[in-house]
Coordinates of C-alpha atoms in Angstrom, one line a residue:
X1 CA 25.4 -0.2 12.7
X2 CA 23.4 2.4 10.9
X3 CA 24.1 1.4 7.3
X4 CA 23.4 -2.0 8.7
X5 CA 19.6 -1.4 9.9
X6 CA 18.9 0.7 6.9
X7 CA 20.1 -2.0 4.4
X8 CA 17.5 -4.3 6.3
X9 CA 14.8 -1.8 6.1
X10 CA 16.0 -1.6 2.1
X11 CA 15.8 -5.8 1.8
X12 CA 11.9 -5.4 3.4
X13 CA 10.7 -2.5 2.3
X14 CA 12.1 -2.4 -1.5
X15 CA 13.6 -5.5 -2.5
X16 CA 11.4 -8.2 -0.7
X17 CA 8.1 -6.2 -2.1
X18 CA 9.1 -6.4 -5.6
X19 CA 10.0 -9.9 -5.6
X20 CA 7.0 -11.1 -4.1
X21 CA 5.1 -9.0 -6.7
X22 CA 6.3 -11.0 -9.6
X23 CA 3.0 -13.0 -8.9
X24 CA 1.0 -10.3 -10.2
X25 CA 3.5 -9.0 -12.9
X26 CA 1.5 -9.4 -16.1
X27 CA -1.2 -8.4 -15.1
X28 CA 0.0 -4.5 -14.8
X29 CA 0.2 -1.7 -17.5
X30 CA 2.5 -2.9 -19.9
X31 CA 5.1 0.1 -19.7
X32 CA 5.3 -0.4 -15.6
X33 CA 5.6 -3.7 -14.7
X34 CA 8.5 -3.7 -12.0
X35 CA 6.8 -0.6 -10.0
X36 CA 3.7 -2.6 -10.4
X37 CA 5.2 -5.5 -8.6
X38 CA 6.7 -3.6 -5.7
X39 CA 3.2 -2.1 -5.0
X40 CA 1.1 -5.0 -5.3
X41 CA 4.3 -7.1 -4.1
X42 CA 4.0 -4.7 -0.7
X43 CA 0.0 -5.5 -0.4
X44 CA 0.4 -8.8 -0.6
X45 CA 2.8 -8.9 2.3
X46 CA 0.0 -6.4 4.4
X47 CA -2.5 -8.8 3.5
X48 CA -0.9 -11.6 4.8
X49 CA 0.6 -9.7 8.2
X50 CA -3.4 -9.1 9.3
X51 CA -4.2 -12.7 8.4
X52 CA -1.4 -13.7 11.4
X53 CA -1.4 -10.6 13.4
X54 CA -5.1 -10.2 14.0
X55 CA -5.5 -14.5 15.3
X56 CA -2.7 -13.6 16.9
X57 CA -3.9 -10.7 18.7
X58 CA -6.8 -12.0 19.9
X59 CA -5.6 -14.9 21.0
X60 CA -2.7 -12.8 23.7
X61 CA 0.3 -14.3 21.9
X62 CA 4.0 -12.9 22.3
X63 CA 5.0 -10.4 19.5
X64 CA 8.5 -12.3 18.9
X65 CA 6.5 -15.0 17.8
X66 CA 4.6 -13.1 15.4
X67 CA 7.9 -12.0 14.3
X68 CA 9.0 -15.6 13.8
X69 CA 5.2 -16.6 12.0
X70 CA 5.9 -13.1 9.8
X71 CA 9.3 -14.0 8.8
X72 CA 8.1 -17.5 7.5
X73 CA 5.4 -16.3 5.5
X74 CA 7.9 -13.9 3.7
X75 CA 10.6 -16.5 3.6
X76 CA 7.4 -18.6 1.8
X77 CA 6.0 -16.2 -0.2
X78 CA 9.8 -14.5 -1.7
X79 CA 10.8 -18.6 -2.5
X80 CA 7.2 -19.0 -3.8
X81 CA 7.1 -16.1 -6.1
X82 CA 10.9 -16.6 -7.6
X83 CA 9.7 -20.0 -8.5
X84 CA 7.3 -19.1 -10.2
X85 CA 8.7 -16.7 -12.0
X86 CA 11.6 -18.7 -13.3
X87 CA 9.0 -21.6 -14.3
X88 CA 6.8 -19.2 -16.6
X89 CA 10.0 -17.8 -18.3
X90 CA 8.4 -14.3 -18.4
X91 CA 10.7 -11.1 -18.1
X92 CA 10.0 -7.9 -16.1
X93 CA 10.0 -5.3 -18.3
X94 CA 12.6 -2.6 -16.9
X95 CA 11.9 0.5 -14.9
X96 CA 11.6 3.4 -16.6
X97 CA 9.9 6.5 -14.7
X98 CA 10.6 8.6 -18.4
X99 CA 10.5 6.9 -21.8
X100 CA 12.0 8.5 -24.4
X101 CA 8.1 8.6 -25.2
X102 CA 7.2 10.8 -22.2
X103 CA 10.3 13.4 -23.8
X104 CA 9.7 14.8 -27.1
X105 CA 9.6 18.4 -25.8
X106 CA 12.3 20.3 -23.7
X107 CA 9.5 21.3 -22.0
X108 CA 9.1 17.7 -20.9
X109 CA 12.4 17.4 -19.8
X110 CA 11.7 20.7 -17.9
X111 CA 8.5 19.3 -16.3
X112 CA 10.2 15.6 -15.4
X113 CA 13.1 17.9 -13.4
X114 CA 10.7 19.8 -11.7
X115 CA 8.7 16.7 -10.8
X116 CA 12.1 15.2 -9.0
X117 CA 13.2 18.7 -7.4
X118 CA 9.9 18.6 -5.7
X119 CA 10.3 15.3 -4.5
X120 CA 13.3 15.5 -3.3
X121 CA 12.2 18.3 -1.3
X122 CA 9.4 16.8 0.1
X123 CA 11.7 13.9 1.3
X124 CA 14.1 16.0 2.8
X125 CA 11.6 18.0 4.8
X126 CA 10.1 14.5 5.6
X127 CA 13.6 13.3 7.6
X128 CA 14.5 17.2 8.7
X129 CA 11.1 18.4 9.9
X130 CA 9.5 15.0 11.2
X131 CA 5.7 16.6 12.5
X132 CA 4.7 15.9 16.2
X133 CA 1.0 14.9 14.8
X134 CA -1.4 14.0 18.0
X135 CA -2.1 10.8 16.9
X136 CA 1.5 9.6 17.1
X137 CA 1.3 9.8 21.0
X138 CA -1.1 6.5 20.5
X139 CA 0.0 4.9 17.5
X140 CA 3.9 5.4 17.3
X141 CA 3.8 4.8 21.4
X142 CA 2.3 1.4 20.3
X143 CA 4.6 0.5 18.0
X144 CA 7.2 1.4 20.6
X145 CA 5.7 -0.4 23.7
X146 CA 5.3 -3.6 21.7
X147 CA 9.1 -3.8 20.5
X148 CA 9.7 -3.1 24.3
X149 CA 7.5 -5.3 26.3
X150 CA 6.7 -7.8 23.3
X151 CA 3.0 -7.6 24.1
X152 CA 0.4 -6.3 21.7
X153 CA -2.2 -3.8 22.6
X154 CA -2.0 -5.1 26.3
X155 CA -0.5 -1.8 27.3
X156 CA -1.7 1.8 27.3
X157 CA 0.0 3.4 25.1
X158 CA -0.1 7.2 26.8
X159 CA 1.3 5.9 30.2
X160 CA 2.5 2.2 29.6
X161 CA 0.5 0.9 32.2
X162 CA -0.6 -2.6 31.7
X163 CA -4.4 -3.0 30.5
X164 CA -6.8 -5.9 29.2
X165 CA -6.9 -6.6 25.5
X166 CA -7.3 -3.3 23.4
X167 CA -9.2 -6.4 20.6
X168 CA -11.1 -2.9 18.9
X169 CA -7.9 -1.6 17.5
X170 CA -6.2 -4.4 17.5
X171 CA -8.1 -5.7 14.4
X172 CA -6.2 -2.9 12.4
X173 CA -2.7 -3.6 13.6
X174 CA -0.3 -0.7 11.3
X175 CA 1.6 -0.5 14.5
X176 CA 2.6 -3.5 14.5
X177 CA 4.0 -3.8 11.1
X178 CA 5.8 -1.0 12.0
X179 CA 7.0 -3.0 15.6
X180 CA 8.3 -5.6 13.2
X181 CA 10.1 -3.6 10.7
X182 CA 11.5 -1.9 13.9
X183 CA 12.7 -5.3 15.3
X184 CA 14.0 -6.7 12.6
X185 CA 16.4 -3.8 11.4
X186 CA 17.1 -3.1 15.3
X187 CA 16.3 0.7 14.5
X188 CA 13.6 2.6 16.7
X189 CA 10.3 2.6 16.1
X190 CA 9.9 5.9 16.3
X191 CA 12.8 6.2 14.1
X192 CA 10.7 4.3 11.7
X193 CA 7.9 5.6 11.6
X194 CA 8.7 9.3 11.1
X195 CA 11.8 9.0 9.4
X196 CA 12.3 5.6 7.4
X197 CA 8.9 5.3 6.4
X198 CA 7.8 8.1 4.9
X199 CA 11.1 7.9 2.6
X200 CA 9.4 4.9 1.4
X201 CA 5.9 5.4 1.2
X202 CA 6.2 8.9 -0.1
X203 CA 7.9 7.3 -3.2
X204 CA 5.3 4.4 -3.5
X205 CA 2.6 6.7 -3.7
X206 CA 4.2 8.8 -6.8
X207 CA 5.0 5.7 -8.4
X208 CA 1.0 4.8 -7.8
X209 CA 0.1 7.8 -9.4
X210 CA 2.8 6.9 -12.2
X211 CA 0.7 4.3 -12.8
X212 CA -2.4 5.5 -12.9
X213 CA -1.2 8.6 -15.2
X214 CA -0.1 5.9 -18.0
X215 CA -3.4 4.3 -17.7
X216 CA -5.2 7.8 -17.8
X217 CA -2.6 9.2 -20.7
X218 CA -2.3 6.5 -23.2
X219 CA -1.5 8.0 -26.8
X220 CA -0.5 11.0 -24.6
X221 CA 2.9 10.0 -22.9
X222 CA 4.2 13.8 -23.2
X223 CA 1.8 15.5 -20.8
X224 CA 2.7 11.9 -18.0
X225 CA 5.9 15.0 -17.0
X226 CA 3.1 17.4 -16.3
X227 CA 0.5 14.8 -14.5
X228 CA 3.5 14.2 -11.9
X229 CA 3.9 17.7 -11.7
X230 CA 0.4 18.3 -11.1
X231 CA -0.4 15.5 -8.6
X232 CA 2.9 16.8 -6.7
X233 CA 1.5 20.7 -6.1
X234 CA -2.0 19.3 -5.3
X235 CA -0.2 17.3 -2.3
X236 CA 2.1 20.3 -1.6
X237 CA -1.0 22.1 -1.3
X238 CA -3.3 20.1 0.2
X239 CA -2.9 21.1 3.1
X240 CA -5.9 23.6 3.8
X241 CA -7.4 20.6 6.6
X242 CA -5.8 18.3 8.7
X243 CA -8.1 15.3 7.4
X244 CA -7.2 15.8 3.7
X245 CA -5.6 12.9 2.1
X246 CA -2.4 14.8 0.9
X247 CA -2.3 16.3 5.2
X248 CA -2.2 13.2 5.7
X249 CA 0.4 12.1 3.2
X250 CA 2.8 14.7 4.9
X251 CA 2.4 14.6 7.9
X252 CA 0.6 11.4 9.2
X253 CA 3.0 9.3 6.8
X254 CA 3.3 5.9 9.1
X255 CA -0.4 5.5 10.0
X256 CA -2.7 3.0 8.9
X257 CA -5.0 6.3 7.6
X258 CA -2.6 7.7 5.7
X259 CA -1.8 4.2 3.8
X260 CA -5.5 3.4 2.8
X261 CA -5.9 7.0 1.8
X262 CA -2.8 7.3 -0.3
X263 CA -2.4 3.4 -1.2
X264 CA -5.1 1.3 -0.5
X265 CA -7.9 3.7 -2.3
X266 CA -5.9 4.4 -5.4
X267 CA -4.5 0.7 -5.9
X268 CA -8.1 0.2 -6.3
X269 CA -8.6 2.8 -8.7
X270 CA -6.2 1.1 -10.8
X271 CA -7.3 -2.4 -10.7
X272 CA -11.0 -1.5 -11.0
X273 CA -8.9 0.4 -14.3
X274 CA -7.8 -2.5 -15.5
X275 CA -10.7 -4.4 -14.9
X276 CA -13.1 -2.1 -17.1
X277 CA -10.6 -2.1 -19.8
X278 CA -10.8 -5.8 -20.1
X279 CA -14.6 -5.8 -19.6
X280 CA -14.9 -3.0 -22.6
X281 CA -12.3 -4.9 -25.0
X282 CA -14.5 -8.0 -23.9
X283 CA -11.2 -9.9 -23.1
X284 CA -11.8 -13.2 -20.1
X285 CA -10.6 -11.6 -17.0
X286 CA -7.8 -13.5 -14.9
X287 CA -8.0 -14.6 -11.9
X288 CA -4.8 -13.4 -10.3
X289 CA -6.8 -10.0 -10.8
X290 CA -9.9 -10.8 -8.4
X291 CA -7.1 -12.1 -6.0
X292 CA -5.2 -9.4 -6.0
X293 CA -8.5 -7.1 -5.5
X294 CA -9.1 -9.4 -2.4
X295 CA -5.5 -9.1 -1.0
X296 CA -5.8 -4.7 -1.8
X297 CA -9.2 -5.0 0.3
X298 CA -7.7 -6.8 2.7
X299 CA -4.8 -4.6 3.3
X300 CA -7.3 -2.1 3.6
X301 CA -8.5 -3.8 7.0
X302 CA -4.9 -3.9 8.5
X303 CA -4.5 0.0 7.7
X304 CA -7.9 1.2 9.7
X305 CA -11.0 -0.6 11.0
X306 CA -13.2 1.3 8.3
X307 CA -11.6 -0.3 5.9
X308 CA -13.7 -3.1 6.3
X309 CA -16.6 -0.7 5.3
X310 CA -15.1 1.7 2.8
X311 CA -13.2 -1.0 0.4
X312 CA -16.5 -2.9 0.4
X313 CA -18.2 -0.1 -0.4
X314 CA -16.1 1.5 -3.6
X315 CA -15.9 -2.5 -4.7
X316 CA -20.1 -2.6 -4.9
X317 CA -20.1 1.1 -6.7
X318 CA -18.0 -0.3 -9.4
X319 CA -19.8 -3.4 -10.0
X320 CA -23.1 -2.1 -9.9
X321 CA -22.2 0.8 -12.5
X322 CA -20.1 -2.4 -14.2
X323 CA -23.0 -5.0 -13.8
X324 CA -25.8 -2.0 -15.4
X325 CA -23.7 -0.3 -18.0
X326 CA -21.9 -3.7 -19.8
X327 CA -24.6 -6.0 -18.8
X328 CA -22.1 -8.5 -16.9
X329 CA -24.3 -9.4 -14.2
X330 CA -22.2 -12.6 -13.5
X331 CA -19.2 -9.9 -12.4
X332 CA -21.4 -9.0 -9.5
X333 CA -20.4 -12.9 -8.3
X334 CA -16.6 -12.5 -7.8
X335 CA -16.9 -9.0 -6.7
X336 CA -19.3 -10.2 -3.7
X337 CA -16.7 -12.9 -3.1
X338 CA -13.7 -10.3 -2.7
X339 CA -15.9 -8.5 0.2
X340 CA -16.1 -11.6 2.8
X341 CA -13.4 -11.2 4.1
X342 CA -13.6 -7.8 5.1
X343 CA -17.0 -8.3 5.9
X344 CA -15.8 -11.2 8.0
X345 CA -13.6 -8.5 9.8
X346 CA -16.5 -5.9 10.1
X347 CA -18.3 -8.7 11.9
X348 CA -15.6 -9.5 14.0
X349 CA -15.3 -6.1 15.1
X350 CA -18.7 -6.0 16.2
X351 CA -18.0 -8.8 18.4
X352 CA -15.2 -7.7 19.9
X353 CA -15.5 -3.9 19.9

């Protein structure tokens, strides 16, 4: 029964991700397309869980029915993307985490073995020292009273009591992505959250960071050993608050805060990355890029209700540094279009809260 829900977290969490990101597969760094489509595969499916959770929400409706509206817009999107994969013809390249570039030095070798010791340590302490954090008694307690009594945010979470419509956090429903991974493998919540989860998001954010050290080290794909190795002790060490982003990693893996911080932020490093690099080479700029900044700020709103504020607010830095130091004024157009939505959220939130 075990092997059986963890294969079914493996299908969502791994396999369904990467398949649905084949939309946005050439539009990655060249040298990473495959972890490039998992993440922005795994966005894609956030984005789309608060455009049917949050209606959803509001609106009082059962949780196995949002089960049953979730499952269709996966079954759509996975057929969706594998069509149009096999219609362009285009192959993924295949996933290398160290080219025979990134080893011409035994000290690379050295630095890509500490890289995975570490990780594996950090994934081990993740399943054999799960953290009691104090925010888990509201959010992992949701996530577990929603599987149970198949309402959403009608319940207190601290005593189970039934209450009127929690609509303020319910516009950043995390738990409940983590109630329907928890359904549909038949494995706790809690289980999920503290154990399964941070197996999978700890990885995803080092293959992030992948990413973003072969953007930051082209020409340089030696030192990318040493970047890992780097980004790993600043984590491992980041611990001197509790409201640090790599605390946070650690210990608050499952929450929406942790996601944006570790995810959500630094997915928008990268595409705001790519898009200067094709604004400095002067190359036309696709539009499966500006969607897939909309569907990242959108994700952003599912993980915490400040992500309404906080993705809008790093999109309008970069534009207006883009817009005043390339003279692309007409940039400052799509940019604005990628923030209605969250602003439509931020709104809604006033309305509700």
């Amino acid at each position: 029964m075990l092997a059986v829900q963890i294969l079914i977290l493996a299908i969502l969490l791994l396999a369904v991700p990467s398949v649905v990101g084949l939309f946005f597969v050439n539009i990655g760094p060249r040298d990473g397309k495959l972890p490039f489509a998992w993440i922005s595969g795994q966005i894609l499916l956030w984005a789309g869980f608060q455009c049917i959770c949050v209606p959803m929400i509001l609106s009082q409706q059962k949780f196995s029915r949002l089960c049953l509206f979730f499952g269709i817009y996966i079954g759509i999107m996975v057929a969706a993307a594998l069509l149009y994969y096999f219609l362009r013809g285009r192959k993924v390249a295949p996933l290398r985490l160290v080219s025979e570039k990134a080893i011409r030095k035994k000290s690379d070798l050295i630095c890509w073995i500490v890289f995975g010791v570490l990780l594996v340590f950090q994934l081990v302490m993740a399943v054999c020292m799960a953290y009691e954090e104090g925010d888990d008694a509201y959010y992992v307690a949701m996530s577990t009273g929603t599987v149970g009594s198949d309402l959403m945010y009608d319940k207190i979470p601290y005593t189970g009591g039934y209450t009127g419509l929690d609509a303020r956090h319910g516009l950043a429903p995390f738990p409940i992505w983590v109630a329907f991974l928890a359904k549909l493998s038949g494995m706790p919540a809690v289980t999920v959250a503290q154990i399964a989860l941070p197996m999978v998001l700890i990885v995803m954010t080092y293959v992030l960071y992948y990413l973003i050290g072969k953007m930051l080290l082209k020409g340089h794909g030696s030192m990318l050993g040493l970047f890992m190795v780097f980004v790993e002790l600043m984590v491992l060490f980041g611990g001197y608050s509790v409201y640090t982003a790599e605390n946070f990693l650690l210990v608050r893996t499952a929450q929406g805060k942790s996601v944006i911080a570790n995810l959500i932020f630094p997915f928008m490093f990268l595409l705001m990355y790519l898009l200067l690099e094709k604004v400095q080479k002067g190359e036309k700029l696709k539009g499966k890029l500006w969607v897939l900044v909309a569907f990242t700020m959108l994700s952003g709103c599912l993980c915490s209700t400040l992500g309404t504020l906080l993705t809008c607010l790093l999109l309008a830095v970069v534009g207006g540094c883009t817009a005043v130091c390339y003279r692309r004024w007409k940039l400052l157009i799509p940019m604005a279009t990628c923030c209605l939505i969250p602003v439509g959220f931020a709104a809604l939130y006033l309305l509700v809260g």
